[in-house]
């Protein structure tokens, strides 16, 4: 998730490093993480400083079925 103008957010070059790190943590579990397709970059400042009350707005239109969807966020507010 980046700002509407495309700035901020996670540098996508780190995604494979994150996946490799996850796999190292889960080596003995029989679970393997991998990217199942191209990365969907969400350029929307409304989600950059994310409030958990808006989860359905973010995930409803962006989730891919039958996979673990990961949304790196700049800031997460869990207050309801």
C-alpha atoms as a PDB file:
ATOM      1  CA  UNK A   1       0.000   0.000   0.000  1.00  0.00           C
ATOM      2  CA  UNK A   2       1.415   3.351  -1.098  1.00  0.00           C
ATOM      3  CA  UNK A   3       0.119   6.904  -1.159  1.00  0.00           C
ATOM      4  CA  UNK A   4      -2.106   7.861  -4.092  1.00  0.00           C
ATOM      5  CA  UNK A   5       0.842   9.588  -5.804  1.00  0.00           C
ATOM      6  CA  UNK A   6       2.853   6.313  -5.641  1.00  0.00           C
ATOM      7  CA  UNK A   7       5.222   7.468  -2.905  1.00  0.00           C
ATOM      8  CA  UNK A   8       5.905   5.747   0.398  1.00  0.00           C
ATOM      9  CA  UNK A   9       5.161   2.147   1.211  1.00  0.00           C
ATOM     10  CA  UNK A  10       7.333  -0.917   0.996  1.00  0.00           C
ATOM     11  CA  UNK A  11       9.939  -1.101  -1.737  1.00  0.00           C
ATOM     12  CA  UNK A  12       8.810  -4.101  -3.786  1.00  0.00           C
ATOM     13  CA  UNK A  13      12.417  -5.245  -4.192  1.00  0.00           C
ATOM     14  CA  UNK A  14      12.219  -6.407  -0.544  1.00  0.00           C
ATOM     15  CA  UNK A  15       9.298  -8.777  -1.142  1.00  0.00           C
ATOM     16  CA  UNK A  16      11.470 -11.768  -2.073  1.00  0.00           C
ATOM     17  CA  UNK A  17      13.666 -11.107   0.975  1.00  0.00           C
ATOM     18  CA  UNK A  18      10.538 -11.172   3.157  1.00  0.00           C
ATOM     19  CA  UNK A  19       9.331 -14.400   1.549  1.00  0.00           C
ATOM     20  CA  UNK A  20      12.762 -16.002   1.990  1.00  0.00           C
ATOM     21  CA  UNK A  21      12.785 -14.940   5.654  1.00  0.00           C
ATOM     22  CA  UNK A  22       9.325 -16.419   6.223  1.00  0.00           C
ATOM     23  CA  UNK A  23      10.469 -19.673   4.631  1.00  0.00           C
ATOM     24  CA  UNK A  24      13.501 -19.813   6.912  1.00  0.00           C
ATOM     25  CA  UNK A  25      11.222 -19.457   9.957  1.00  0.00           C
ATOM     26  CA  UNK A  26       8.898 -22.220   8.716  1.00  0.00           C
ATOM     27  CA  UNK A  27      11.560 -24.640   7.410  1.00  0.00           C
ATOM     28  CA  UNK A  28      10.490 -27.547   9.627  1.00  0.00           C
ATOM     29  CA  UNK A  29       6.741 -26.971   9.394  1.00  0.00           C
ATOM     30  CA  UNK A  30       6.011 -28.280   5.912  1.00  0.00           C
ATOM     31  CA  UNK A  31       4.790 -24.824   4.909  1.00  0.00           C
ATOM     32  CA  UNK A  32       6.369 -22.867   2.077  1.00  0.00           C
ATOM     33  CA  UNK A  33       5.630 -19.291   1.062  1.00  0.00           C
ATOM     34  CA  UNK A  34       5.931 -18.034  -2.509  1.00  0.00           C
ATOM     35  CA  UNK A  35       4.554 -15.314  -4.722  1.00  0.00           C
ATOM     36  CA  UNK A  36       1.724 -16.739  -6.802  1.00  0.00           C
ATOM     37  CA  UNK A  37       1.591 -13.911  -9.319  1.00  0.00           C
ATOM     38  CA  UNK A  38       2.441 -10.291  -9.936  1.00  0.00           C
ATOM     39  CA  UNK A  39       2.388  -7.937  -6.973  1.00  0.00           C
ATOM     40  CA  UNK A  40      -0.697  -5.736  -6.791  1.00  0.00           C
ATOM     41  CA  UNK A  41       0.442  -2.253  -5.746  1.00  0.00           C
ATOM     42  CA  UNK A  42      -2.399  -0.289  -4.140  1.00  0.00           C
ATOM     43  CA  UNK A  43      -1.888   3.465  -4.589  1.00  0.00           C
ATOM     44  CA  UNK A  44      -4.453   4.888  -2.192  1.00  0.00           C
ATOM     45  CA  UNK A  45      -3.628   7.374   0.548  1.00  0.00           C
ATOM     46  CA  UNK A  46      -6.841   6.432   2.360  1.00  0.00           C
ATOM     47  CA  UNK A  47      -5.236   3.097   3.243  1.00  0.00           C
ATOM     48  CA  UNK A  48      -1.682   4.368   3.852  1.00  0.00           C
ATOM     49  CA  UNK A  49      -2.454   5.224   7.501  1.00  0.00           C
ATOM     50  CA  UNK A  50      -4.746   2.259   7.910  1.00  0.00           C
ATOM     51  CA  UNK A  51      -7.600   1.936  10.391  1.00  0.00           C
ATOM     52  CA  UNK A  52      -8.731  -1.636  11.007  1.00  0.00           C
ATOM     53  CA  UNK A  53     -12.363  -0.511  10.697  1.00  0.00           C
ATOM     54  CA  UNK A  54     -11.676  -0.069   6.971  1.00  0.00           C
ATOM     55  CA  UNK A  55     -10.416  -3.624   6.439  1.00  0.00           C
ATOM     56  CA  UNK A  56     -13.416  -4.565   4.309  1.00  0.00           C
ATOM     57  CA  UNK A  57     -12.766  -1.564   2.022  1.00  0.00           C
ATOM     58  CA  UNK A  58      -9.142  -2.538   1.432  1.00  0.00           C
ATOM     59  CA  UNK A  59      -9.471  -6.307   1.345  1.00  0.00           C
ATOM     60  CA  UNK A  60     -12.897  -6.616  -0.246  1.00  0.00           C
ATOM     61  CA  UNK A  61     -11.741  -5.380  -3.619  1.00  0.00           C
ATOM     62  CA  UNK A  62      -8.104  -6.515  -3.472  1.00  0.00           C
ATOM     63  CA  UNK A  63      -7.999  -9.988  -1.888  1.00  0.00           C
ATOM     64  CA  UNK A  64      -7.051 -12.887  -4.133  1.00  0.00           C
ATOM     65  CA  UNK A  65      -9.007 -16.049  -3.287  1.00  0.00           C
ATOM     66  CA  UNK A  66      -7.347 -19.189  -1.890  1.00  0.00           C
ATOM     67  CA  UNK A  67      -4.071 -17.514  -0.890  1.00  0.00           C
ATOM     68  CA  UNK A  68      -2.664 -15.616   2.073  1.00  0.00           C
ATOM     69  CA  UNK A  69      -3.007 -11.944   1.165  1.00  0.00           C
ATOM     70  CA  UNK A  70      -0.384  -9.679   2.752  1.00  0.00           C
ATOM     71  CA  UNK A  71      -0.788  -5.916   2.969  1.00  0.00           C
ATOM     72  CA  UNK A  72       2.361  -4.081   4.144  1.00  0.00           C
ATOM     73  CA  UNK A  73       1.004  -0.898   5.751  1.00  0.00           C
ATOM     74  CA  UNK A  74       2.746   2.285   6.842  1.00  0.00           C
ATOM     75  CA  UNK A  75       0.673   2.683   9.997  1.00  0.00           C
ATOM     76  CA  UNK A  76      -1.991   0.452  11.512  1.00  0.00           C
ATOM     77  CA  UNK A  77      -4.653   1.699  13.935  1.00  0.00           C
ATOM     78  CA  UNK A  78      -6.460  -1.182  15.690  1.00  0.00           C
ATOM     79  CA  UNK A  79      -8.901   0.971  17.649  1.00  0.00           C
ATOM     80  CA  UNK A  80     -12.532   0.241  16.890  1.00  0.00           C
END
